Structure formats: structure tokens, C-alpha cells
Amino acid sequence: MTSPGSPHPVAAFLPAVLAEDRFVAGVAHGIDDLLAPVLLSIDTLAEYLDPRLAPDDFVDWLGSWLGIVRDPAVPAERRRELLANAVDLYGWRGTVWGLERFLALATGGRVEVHDNGGCVIEEEAVGQWSGPVRVRVFVPASAGLDTAWYERVVSDQVPAHLRAAVVIEIVGEW
């Protein structure tokens, strides 16, 4: 097995009197073989943290930090786009625009979301919700995702204190 070679050989940092010693030089070379993979990984850390460059399994791991769970229904390139836009998406979470943007990134197509503009309040006398907010989602047929997926995503994206009745309408291409 060959060493990838260290980008920062230890022997280069030794004083001249130690660098000339064969034993010390051998130990330094052995340390280089051990540290080279670590140093090379550290040198490429920025690429690992960029969702457009990182390996697929690392993208899924990064997504788990932000609550973007690996969903086999969503292709890897779509998950990369969701992760790359996560900060912006979280700023708009719970809004119509945020839901449209999330679904558009997840499906790779144009998505329209319409809500009834109502709000849910607790009735004092009955103590029950007055009814759910109605959300209609128009999605292209080419997205290839089933309605259960959309219902799950919408319920995850609406504010926690709201119940949403989701109507998914799959339309032809627009």
C-alpha cells in the first residue's frame, strides 16, 4: 500500500541536526504516512460542506443536521438543492412562498400553492378548532411523486399550531 504523500511533511519542519539523522527521518516519514489522509481531508473540508460537491452519503448526513431527511422518492440532485437553499427555506418556513419554494426545489418543477387565507382560532365555548386551513397544491405530473408525499411535506412545512387540509392537484405541464 502506498502513501498518498503528505501535503506538509514533518521532516521539513525538523531542525537540520535532526533531519540528518536516519532514525528521526524514518520516524518523520512514518508520521507523514499516518497524518497524510487526515491532512488531505482537512484540506478538502470546504468541498465536503458544499452540498453541490460533497459525496451523496455526506449530503444525506449534512441534511440530517438540518432536518432534511433522506427520502428515496426525491432524487439526489434535488436533495442537494434543498440543502444548498436550507437557510433561505427556513427563513420562509410556514409561508405560502416558502412552501412553494420548498416543493419546487424538491420536485424540480413549477408548483403553485393556494391557501384560503383563514386562520385557525380556538373557540372559547367549545374548546375545539374552528376548522383547518385549506391548502391546494398544484404540481406537475412529471414530478413523479405520489400525493402522500406532498401531504407529508405540506404538514411538515405549515406552522406547528395549524392543521391543514391538503388538496393535491396534479396537472399537465405548464
Short mmCIF file of N, CA and C in Angstrom, two decimals:
data_model
loop_
_atom_site.label_atom_id
_atom_site.label_comp_id
_atom_site.label_asym_id
_atom_site.label_seq_id
_atom_site.Cartn_x
_atom_site.Cartn_y
_atom_site.Cartn_z
N MET A 1 0.84 -1.17 0.00
CA MET A 1 0.00 0.00 0.00
C MET A 1 0.89 1.24 0.00
N THR A 2 0.59 2.15 -0.88
CA THR A 2 1.40 3.35 -0.97
C THR A 2 0.72 4.50 -0.26
N SER A 3 1.52 5.37 0.26
CA SER A 3 1.02 6.54 0.96
C SER A 3 0.63 7.61 -0.05
N PRO A 4 -0.46 8.37 0.23
CA PRO A 4 -0.82 9.43 -0.69
C PRO A 4 0.17 10.58 -0.67
N GLY A 5 1.08 10.56 0.27
CA GLY A 5 2.05 11.65 0.39
C GLY A 5 1.45 12.79 1.19
N SER A 6 2.24 13.29 2.08
CA SER A 6 1.74 14.34 2.96
C SER A 6 1.88 15.70 2.30
N PRO A 7 0.84 16.53 2.39
CA PRO A 7 0.98 17.88 1.86
C PRO A 7 1.90 18.75 2.73
N HIS A 8 2.15 18.30 3.96
CA HIS A 8 3.01 19.03 4.89
C HIS A 8 3.94 18.04 5.59
N PRO A 9 5.02 17.60 4.93
CA PRO A 9 5.91 16.59 5.52
C PRO A 9 6.54 17.08 6.83
N VAL A 10 6.52 16.22 7.83
CA VAL A 10 7.05 16.56 9.15
C VAL A 10 8.55 16.85 9.07
N ALA A 11 9.27 16.10 8.26
CA ALA A 11 10.73 16.28 8.15
C ALA A 11 11.10 17.70 7.73
N ALA A 12 10.24 18.38 6.99
CA ALA A 12 10.54 19.74 6.55
C ALA A 12 10.56 20.72 7.72
N PHE A 13 9.96 20.33 8.83
CA PHE A 13 9.88 21.23 9.99
C PHE A 13 10.93 20.90 11.06
N LEU A 14 11.72 19.86 10.80
CA LEU A 14 12.74 19.47 11.77
C LEU A 14 13.97 20.37 11.65
N PRO A 15 14.65 20.60 12.78
CA PRO A 15 15.93 21.31 12.69
C PRO A 15 16.93 20.46 11.89
N ALA A 16 17.89 21.10 11.28
CA ALA A 16 18.84 20.41 10.40
C ALA A 16 19.55 19.27 11.09
N VAL A 17 19.91 19.44 12.35
CA VAL A 17 20.64 18.39 13.07
C VAL A 17 19.80 17.13 13.21
N LEU A 18 18.46 17.26 13.37
CA LEU A 18 17.59 16.08 13.48
C LEU A 18 17.22 15.53 12.10
N ALA A 19 17.07 16.40 11.12
CA ALA A 19 16.69 15.97 9.78
C ALA A 19 17.78 15.09 9.16
N GLU A 20 19.03 15.24 9.57
CA GLU A 20 20.12 14.44 9.02
C GLU A 20 20.20 13.06 9.65
N ASP A 21 19.55 12.87 10.79
CA ASP A 21 19.57 11.57 11.47
C ASP A 21 18.62 10.62 10.74
N ARG A 22 19.12 9.42 10.35
CA ARG A 22 18.31 8.47 9.57
C ARG A 22 17.14 7.95 10.38
N PHE A 23 17.33 7.71 11.67
CA PHE A 23 16.25 7.20 12.51
C PHE A 23 15.13 8.23 12.62
N VAL A 24 15.48 9.47 12.93
CA VAL A 24 14.48 10.53 13.07
C VAL A 24 13.75 10.76 11.74
N ALA A 25 14.52 10.73 10.63
CA ALA A 25 13.90 10.91 9.32
C ALA A 25 12.92 9.78 9.02
N GLY A 26 13.26 8.55 9.44
CA GLY A 26 12.35 7.41 9.25
C GLY A 26 11.08 7.56 10.07
N VAL A 27 11.24 8.01 11.32
CA VAL A 27 10.06 8.24 12.17
C VAL A 27 9.19 9.35 11.56
N ALA A 28 9.81 10.41 11.09
CA ALA A 28 9.07 11.52 10.48
C ALA A 28 8.31 11.04 9.25
N HIS A 29 8.94 10.16 8.45
CA HIS A 29 8.26 9.61 7.27
C HIS A 29 7.07 8.75 7.69
N GLY A 30 7.24 7.96 8.76
CA GLY A 30 6.13 7.15 9.28
C GLY A 30 4.97 8.01 9.77
N ILE A 31 5.29 9.11 10.43
CA ILE A 31 4.25 10.04 10.88
C ILE A 31 3.54 10.66 9.68
N ASP A 32 4.30 10.96 8.63
CA ASP A 32 3.70 11.50 7.40
C ASP A 32 2.67 10.53 6.83
N ASP A 33 3.02 9.24 6.81
CA ASP A 33 2.09 8.24 6.29
C ASP A 33 0.80 8.18 7.11
N LEU A 34 0.93 8.38 8.43
CA LEU A 34 -0.26 8.37 9.29
C LEU A 34 -1.10 9.63 9.15
N LEU A 35 -0.45 10.76 9.04
CA LEU A 35 -1.16 12.04 9.02
C LEU A 35 -1.65 12.47 7.65
N ALA A 36 -1.07 11.92 6.58
CA ALA A 36 -1.44 12.37 5.23
C ALA A 36 -2.94 12.31 4.96
N PRO A 37 -3.63 11.19 5.26
CA PRO A 37 -5.08 11.17 4.99
C PRO A 37 -5.86 12.21 5.80
N VAL A 38 -5.42 12.44 7.04
CA VAL A 38 -6.09 13.44 7.88
C VAL A 38 -5.89 14.83 7.30
N LEU A 39 -4.65 15.15 6.96
CA LEU A 39 -4.36 16.47 6.41
C LEU A 39 -5.04 16.69 5.07
N LEU A 40 -5.10 15.66 4.24
CA LEU A 40 -5.78 15.80 2.95
C LEU A 40 -7.28 16.01 3.15
N SER A 41 -7.87 15.34 4.14
CA SER A 41 -9.30 15.54 4.44
C SER A 41 -9.57 16.95 4.94
N ILE A 42 -8.69 17.43 5.80
CA ILE A 42 -8.86 18.80 6.31
C ILE A 42 -8.72 19.80 5.18
N ASP A 43 -7.81 19.56 4.26
CA ASP A 43 -7.63 20.46 3.13
C ASP A 43 -8.86 20.53 2.23
N THR A 44 -9.67 19.47 2.21
CA THR A 44 -10.86 19.44 1.35
C THR A 44 -12.15 19.59 2.15
N LEU A 45 -12.06 20.07 3.38
CA LEU A 45 -13.25 20.21 4.23
C LEU A 45 -14.30 21.12 3.60
N ALA A 46 -13.89 22.20 2.98
CA ALA A 46 -14.86 23.13 2.36
C ALA A 46 -15.67 22.41 1.28
N GLU A 47 -15.04 21.52 0.52
CA GLU A 47 -15.75 20.79 -0.51
C GLU A 47 -16.75 19.81 0.10
N TYR A 48 -16.42 19.23 1.24
CA TYR A 48 -17.35 18.32 1.91
C TYR A 48 -18.58 19.07 2.44
N LEU A 49 -18.41 20.33 2.83
CA LEU A 49 -19.52 21.10 3.37
C LEU A 49 -20.35 21.78 2.29
N ASP A 50 -19.91 21.75 1.05
CA ASP A 50 -20.67 22.31 -0.06
C ASP A 50 -21.58 21.20 -0.61
N PRO A 51 -22.90 21.34 -0.50
CA PRO A 51 -23.79 20.26 -0.94
C PRO A 51 -23.69 19.94 -2.43
N ARG A 52 -23.18 20.86 -3.23
CA ARG A 52 -23.06 20.59 -4.66
C ARG A 52 -21.82 19.78 -5.00
N LEU A 53 -20.87 19.69 -4.06
CA LEU A 53 -19.62 18.97 -4.32
C LEU A 53 -19.44 17.72 -3.46
N ALA A 54 -20.10 17.65 -2.34
CA ALA A 54 -19.90 16.55 -1.37
C ALA A 54 -20.41 15.22 -1.92
N PRO A 55 -19.85 14.11 -1.45
CA PRO A 55 -20.37 12.79 -1.84
C PRO A 55 -21.83 12.62 -1.38
N ASP A 56 -22.59 11.77 -2.08
CA ASP A 56 -24.01 11.60 -1.79
C ASP A 56 -24.28 11.24 -0.33
N ASP A 57 -23.51 10.29 0.23
CA ASP A 57 -23.77 9.89 1.60
C ASP A 57 -23.50 11.03 2.58
N PHE A 58 -22.53 11.88 2.27
CA PHE A 58 -22.22 13.01 3.13
C PHE A 58 -23.31 14.07 3.03
N VAL A 59 -23.90 14.24 1.84
CA VAL A 59 -25.01 15.17 1.66
C VAL A 59 -26.18 14.75 2.54
N ASP A 60 -26.48 13.46 2.55
CA ASP A 60 -27.57 12.97 3.39
C ASP A 60 -27.27 13.20 4.87
N TRP A 61 -26.02 13.03 5.26
CA TRP A 61 -25.63 13.26 6.65
C TRP A 61 -25.77 14.74 7.01
N LEU A 62 -25.31 15.63 6.13
CA LEU A 62 -25.47 17.06 6.36
C LEU A 62 -26.95 17.43 6.43
N GLY A 63 -27.74 16.84 5.55
CA GLY A 63 -29.18 17.11 5.56
C GLY A 63 -29.83 16.70 6.86
N SER A 64 -29.35 15.63 7.47
CA SER A 64 -29.92 15.19 8.74
C SER A 64 -29.69 16.22 9.84
N TRP A 65 -28.63 17.02 9.73
CA TRP A 65 -28.38 18.09 10.69
C TRP A 65 -29.47 19.15 10.61
N LEU A 66 -30.00 19.35 9.40
CA LEU A 66 -30.96 20.43 9.17
C LEU A 66 -32.40 19.94 9.02
N GLY A 67 -32.62 18.68 9.31
CA GLY A 67 -33.97 18.15 9.24
C GLY A 67 -34.41 17.80 7.83
N ILE A 68 -33.49 17.74 6.90
CA ILE A 68 -33.81 17.33 5.54
C ILE A 68 -33.50 15.84 5.47
N VAL A 69 -34.52 15.05 5.73
CA VAL A 69 -34.35 13.61 5.84
C VAL A 69 -34.22 13.01 4.46
N ARG A 70 -33.35 12.02 4.35
CA ARG A 70 -33.17 11.35 3.07
C ARG A 70 -34.47 10.66 2.69
N ASP A 71 -35.01 11.07 1.57
CA ASP A 71 -36.25 10.49 1.07
C ASP A 71 -35.94 9.86 -0.28
N PRO A 72 -36.07 8.53 -0.40
CA PRO A 72 -35.72 7.87 -1.66
C PRO A 72 -36.57 8.35 -2.84
N ALA A 73 -37.74 8.94 -2.56
CA ALA A 73 -38.59 9.44 -3.64
C ALA A 73 -37.99 10.69 -4.29
N VAL A 74 -37.13 11.40 -3.56
CA VAL A 74 -36.53 12.64 -4.08
C VAL A 74 -35.14 12.31 -4.58
N PRO A 75 -34.85 12.59 -5.86
CA PRO A 75 -33.53 12.28 -6.41
C PRO A 75 -32.40 13.02 -5.68
N ALA A 76 -31.21 12.49 -5.75
CA ALA A 76 -30.06 13.05 -5.03
C ALA A 76 -29.79 14.50 -5.42
N GLU A 77 -29.91 14.84 -6.71
CA GLU A 77 -29.64 16.22 -7.10
C GLU A 77 -30.66 17.19 -6.53
N ARG A 78 -31.89 16.74 -6.31
CA ARG A 78 -32.93 17.58 -5.69
C ARG A 78 -32.62 17.77 -4.20
N ARG A 79 -32.14 16.70 -3.54
CA ARG A 79 -31.76 16.82 -2.12
C ARG A 79 -30.59 17.78 -1.96
N ARG A 80 -29.68 17.77 -2.92
CA ARG A 80 -28.55 18.71 -2.88
C ARG A 80 -29.06 20.16 -2.97
N GLU A 81 -30.03 20.40 -3.85
CA GLU A 81 -30.59 21.75 -4.00
C GLU A 81 -31.33 22.17 -2.73
N LEU A 82 -32.06 21.26 -2.12
CA LEU A 82 -32.75 21.59 -0.86
C LEU A 82 -31.75 21.98 0.21
N LEU A 83 -30.67 21.22 0.31
CA LEU A 83 -29.65 21.51 1.32
C LEU A 83 -28.93 22.83 1.02
N ALA A 84 -28.65 23.08 -0.24
CA ALA A 84 -27.96 24.32 -0.61
C ALA A 84 -28.82 25.56 -0.31
N ASN A 85 -30.14 25.40 -0.30
CA ASN A 85 -31.05 26.51 -0.06
C ASN A 85 -31.70 26.45 1.32
N ALA A 86 -31.17 25.62 2.21
CA ALA A 86 -31.81 25.39 3.52
C ALA A 86 -31.95 26.66 4.35
N VAL A 87 -30.95 27.50 4.37
CA VAL A 87 -31.02 28.71 5.19
C VAL A 87 -32.16 29.61 4.72
N ASP A 88 -32.24 29.83 3.41
CA ASP A 88 -33.31 30.65 2.86
C ASP A 88 -34.67 30.01 3.11
N LEU A 89 -34.76 28.69 2.93
CA LEU A 89 -36.03 27.99 3.14
C LEU A 89 -36.51 28.11 4.58
N TYR A 90 -35.62 27.99 5.54
CA TYR A 90 -36.03 28.09 6.93
C TYR A 90 -36.51 29.49 7.28
N GLY A 91 -35.96 30.50 6.62
CA GLY A 91 -36.42 31.86 6.85
C GLY A 91 -37.86 32.08 6.38
N TRP A 92 -38.30 31.32 5.39
CA TRP A 92 -39.64 31.46 4.84
C TRP A 92 -40.57 30.32 5.24
N ARG A 93 -40.13 29.46 6.12
CA ARG A 93 -40.92 28.30 6.53
C ARG A 93 -42.25 28.74 7.13
N GLY A 94 -43.33 28.07 6.75
CA GLY A 94 -44.65 28.40 7.27
C GLY A 94 -45.40 29.42 6.43
N THR A 95 -44.78 29.87 5.33
CA THR A 95 -45.45 30.82 4.44
C THR A 95 -45.78 30.14 3.11
N VAL A 96 -46.69 30.74 2.37
CA VAL A 96 -47.04 30.19 1.06
C VAL A 96 -45.81 30.18 0.16
N TRP A 97 -45.08 31.32 0.14
CA TRP A 97 -43.90 31.38 -0.72
C TRP A 97 -42.87 30.33 -0.31
N GLY A 98 -42.65 30.14 0.98
CA GLY A 98 -41.70 29.15 1.46
C GLY A 98 -42.09 27.74 1.06
N LEU A 99 -43.39 27.43 1.15
CA LEU A 99 -43.86 26.10 0.76
C LEU A 99 -43.71 25.90 -0.74
N GLU A 100 -44.06 26.91 -1.53
CA GLU A 100 -43.88 26.80 -2.98
C GLU A 100 -42.42 26.58 -3.34
N ARG A 101 -41.53 27.33 -2.70
CA ARG A 101 -40.09 27.22 -2.99
C ARG A 101 -39.57 25.84 -2.60
N PHE A 102 -39.96 25.34 -1.42
CA PHE A 102 -39.52 24.02 -0.97
C PHE A 102 -39.98 22.95 -1.95
N LEU A 103 -41.26 22.99 -2.32
CA LEU A 103 -41.79 21.98 -3.23
C LEU A 103 -41.17 22.09 -4.63
N ALA A 104 -40.92 23.31 -5.09
CA ALA A 104 -40.29 23.49 -6.40
C ALA A 104 -38.88 22.91 -6.40
N LEU A 105 -38.13 23.13 -5.33
CA LEU A 105 -36.78 22.58 -5.25
C LEU A 105 -36.82 21.05 -5.15
N ALA A 106 -37.78 20.53 -4.40
CA ALA A 106 -37.87 19.08 -4.21
C ALA A 106 -38.31 18.36 -5.48
N THR A 107 -39.17 19.02 -6.28
CA THR A 107 -39.70 18.36 -7.47
C THR A 107 -38.95 18.75 -8.74
N GLY A 108 -38.26 19.89 -8.70
CA GLY A 108 -37.58 20.36 -9.89
C GLY A 108 -38.52 21.00 -10.90
N GLY A 109 -39.73 21.30 -10.49
CA GLY A 109 -40.71 21.90 -11.40
C GLY A 109 -41.39 23.09 -10.79
N ARG A 110 -42.37 23.59 -11.49
CA ARG A 110 -43.15 24.73 -11.02
C ARG A 110 -44.29 24.22 -10.15
N VAL A 111 -44.48 24.83 -9.01
CA VAL A 111 -45.52 24.43 -8.07
C VAL A 111 -46.28 25.68 -7.66
N GLU A 112 -47.59 25.56 -7.56
CA GLU A 112 -48.40 26.67 -7.07
C GLU A 112 -49.12 26.22 -5.81
N VAL A 113 -49.13 27.07 -4.81
CA VAL A 113 -49.82 26.78 -3.55
C VAL A 113 -50.84 27.88 -3.33
N HIS A 114 -52.06 27.49 -3.05
CA HIS A 114 -53.13 28.44 -2.73
C HIS A 114 -53.69 28.07 -1.37
N ASP A 115 -53.81 29.05 -0.49
CA ASP A 115 -54.48 28.78 0.77
C ASP A 115 -55.71 29.66 0.86
N ASN A 116 -56.60 29.35 1.80
CA ASN A 116 -57.85 30.09 1.90
C ASN A 116 -57.71 31.40 2.66
N GLY A 117 -56.51 31.70 3.14
CA GLY A 117 -56.28 32.96 3.83
C GLY A 117 -56.85 33.02 5.22
N GLY A 118 -57.47 31.96 5.67
CA GLY A 118 -58.06 31.95 7.01
C GLY A 118 -57.03 31.64 8.06
N CYS A 119 -57.44 31.78 9.28
CA CYS A 119 -56.57 31.38 10.38
C CYS A 119 -57.38 30.52 11.33
N VAL A 120 -56.72 29.73 12.08
CA VAL A 120 -57.38 28.82 13.00
C VAL A 120 -57.32 29.42 14.39
N ILE A 121 -58.46 29.53 15.02
CA ILE A 121 -58.51 30.04 16.38
C ILE A 121 -59.24 29.04 17.26
N GLU A 122 -58.99 29.12 18.52
CA GLU A 122 -59.66 28.23 19.45
C GLU A 122 -60.94 28.89 19.91
N GLU A 123 -62.05 28.17 19.79
CA GLU A 123 -63.33 28.70 20.24
C GLU A 123 -63.42 28.54 21.75
N GLU A 124 -63.76 29.60 22.41
CA GLU A 124 -63.79 29.57 23.87
C GLU A 124 -64.85 28.63 24.42
N ALA A 125 -66.03 28.65 23.82
CA ALA A 125 -67.13 27.89 24.38
C ALA A 125 -66.96 26.39 24.16
N VAL A 126 -66.53 25.99 22.98
CA VAL A 126 -66.44 24.57 22.65
C VAL A 126 -65.07 24.00 22.95
N GLY A 127 -64.06 24.81 22.80
CA GLY A 127 -62.70 24.35 23.04
C GLY A 127 -62.15 23.50 21.91
N GLN A 128 -62.72 23.62 20.71
CA GLN A 128 -62.23 22.88 19.56
C GLN A 128 -61.79 23.86 18.49
N TRP A 129 -61.03 23.36 17.54
CA TRP A 129 -60.57 24.21 16.44
C TRP A 129 -61.75 24.49 15.53
N SER A 130 -61.77 25.69 14.97
CA SER A 130 -62.86 26.09 14.08
C SER A 130 -62.78 25.42 12.71
N GLY A 131 -61.67 24.85 12.40
CA GLY A 131 -61.52 24.16 11.13
C GLY A 131 -60.13 24.33 10.59
N PRO A 132 -59.73 23.44 9.70
CA PRO A 132 -58.37 23.52 9.18
C PRO A 132 -58.22 24.60 8.11
N VAL A 133 -57.01 25.05 7.96
CA VAL A 133 -56.65 25.91 6.84
C VAL A 133 -56.62 25.01 5.61
N ARG A 134 -57.17 25.49 4.51
CA ARG A 134 -57.18 24.69 3.30
C ARG A 134 -56.00 25.10 2.42
N VAL A 135 -55.23 24.12 2.02
CA VAL A 135 -54.06 24.37 1.15
C VAL A 135 -54.24 23.54 -0.11
N ARG A 136 -54.22 24.20 -1.25
CA ARG A 136 -54.28 23.49 -2.53
C ARG A 136 -52.92 23.61 -3.18
N VAL A 137 -52.39 22.48 -3.58
CA VAL A 137 -51.07 22.44 -4.20
C VAL A 137 -51.24 21.92 -5.63
N PHE A 138 -50.82 22.72 -6.59
CA PHE A 138 -50.84 22.31 -7.99
C PHE A 138 -49.42 21.90 -8.37
N VAL A 139 -49.27 20.66 -8.79
CA VAL A 139 -47.93 20.15 -9.10
C VAL A 139 -47.92 19.52 -10.49
N PRO A 140 -46.78 19.56 -11.16
CA PRO A 140 -46.71 18.94 -12.49
C PRO A 140 -46.66 17.42 -12.38
N ALA A 141 -47.29 16.77 -13.34
CA ALA A 141 -47.30 15.30 -13.35
C ALA A 141 -45.91 14.73 -13.50
N SER A 142 -45.00 15.48 -14.13
CA SER A 142 -43.66 14.97 -14.38
C SER A 142 -42.83 14.83 -13.11
N ALA A 143 -43.30 15.40 -11.99
CA ALA A 143 -42.53 15.30 -10.74
C ALA A 143 -42.44 13.85 -10.28
N GLY A 144 -43.45 13.04 -10.59
CA GLY A 144 -43.39 11.61 -10.28
C GLY A 144 -43.52 11.26 -8.81
N LEU A 145 -44.03 12.17 -7.99
CA LEU A 145 -44.19 11.90 -6.56
C LEU A 145 -45.67 11.68 -6.26
N ASP A 146 -45.96 10.78 -5.33
CA ASP A 146 -47.36 10.50 -5.03
C ASP A 146 -47.94 11.54 -4.08
N THR A 147 -49.26 11.57 -4.01
CA THR A 147 -49.94 12.59 -3.20
C THR A 147 -49.62 12.45 -1.71
N ALA A 148 -49.35 11.25 -1.24
CA ALA A 148 -49.00 11.06 0.17
C ALA A 148 -47.71 11.80 0.50
N TRP A 149 -46.76 11.82 -0.43
CA TRP A 149 -45.51 12.55 -0.21
C TRP A 149 -45.79 14.03 -0.05
N TYR A 150 -46.61 14.59 -0.94
CA TYR A 150 -46.95 16.01 -0.85
C TYR A 150 -47.67 16.34 0.45
N GLU A 151 -48.60 15.49 0.85
CA GLU A 151 -49.33 15.73 2.10
C GLU A 151 -48.38 15.74 3.29
N ARG A 152 -47.42 14.84 3.31
CA ARG A 152 -46.45 14.78 4.40
C ARG A 152 -45.58 16.03 4.43
N VAL A 153 -45.11 16.47 3.24
CA VAL A 153 -44.27 17.66 3.18
C VAL A 153 -45.04 18.91 3.61
N VAL A 154 -46.26 19.05 3.13
CA VAL A 154 -47.05 20.22 3.49
C VAL A 154 -47.31 20.24 4.98
N SER A 155 -47.67 19.11 5.57
CA SER A 155 -47.93 19.10 7.00
C SER A 155 -46.66 19.39 7.81
N ASP A 156 -45.48 19.04 7.27
CA ASP A 156 -44.21 19.38 7.94
C ASP A 156 -43.87 20.85 7.82
N GLN A 157 -44.32 21.50 6.75
CA GLN A 157 -43.93 22.87 6.47
C GLN A 157 -44.88 23.93 7.04
N VAL A 158 -46.13 23.58 7.29
CA VAL A 158 -47.05 24.58 7.85
C VAL A 158 -46.70 24.80 9.32
N PRO A 159 -47.06 25.95 9.87
CA PRO A 159 -46.76 26.20 11.29
C PRO A 159 -47.33 25.11 12.19
N ALA A 160 -46.64 24.83 13.25
CA ALA A 160 -46.98 23.71 14.13
C ALA A 160 -48.36 23.85 14.75
N HIS A 161 -48.83 25.07 14.98
CA HIS A 161 -50.12 25.25 15.65
C HIS A 161 -51.30 25.20 14.68
N LEU A 162 -51.04 24.97 13.40
CA LEU A 162 -52.12 24.91 12.41
C LEU A 162 -52.34 23.49 11.93
N ARG A 163 -53.58 23.21 11.64
CA ARG A 163 -53.92 21.97 10.94
C ARG A 163 -54.25 22.36 9.51
N ALA A 164 -53.76 21.62 8.57
CA ALA A 164 -54.00 21.95 7.16
C ALA A 164 -54.70 20.80 6.47
N ALA A 165 -55.78 21.14 5.75
CA ALA A 165 -56.43 20.18 4.86
C ALA A 165 -55.77 20.37 3.51
N VAL A 166 -55.06 19.37 3.05
CA VAL A 166 -54.25 19.48 1.84
C VAL A 166 -54.98 18.85 0.66
N VAL A 167 -55.09 19.60 -0.42
CA VAL A 167 -55.66 19.08 -1.66
C VAL A 167 -54.55 19.16 -2.71
N ILE A 168 -54.17 18.03 -3.24
CA ILE A 168 -53.12 17.97 -4.26
C ILE A 168 -53.78 17.81 -5.62
N GLU A 169 -53.46 18.68 -6.53
CA GLU A 169 -53.96 18.56 -7.89
C GLU A 169 -52.78 18.42 -8.83
N ILE A 170 -52.68 17.26 -9.44
CA ILE A 170 -51.60 17.02 -10.39
C ILE A 170 -52.08 17.47 -11.75
N VAL A 171 -51.34 18.39 -12.33
CA VAL A 171 -51.73 18.99 -13.61
C VAL A 171 -50.71 18.62 -14.67
N GLY A 172 -51.10 18.78 -15.91
CA GLY A 172 -50.16 18.59 -17.01
C GLY A 172 -49.09 19.67 -16.95
N GLU A 173 -48.14 19.57 -17.83
CA GLU A 173 -47.06 20.56 -17.83
C GLU A 173 -47.62 21.93 -18.18
N TRP A 174 -47.05 22.99 -17.57
CA TRP A 174 -47.46 24.35 -17.88
C TRP A 174 -46.30 25.15 -18.38
#
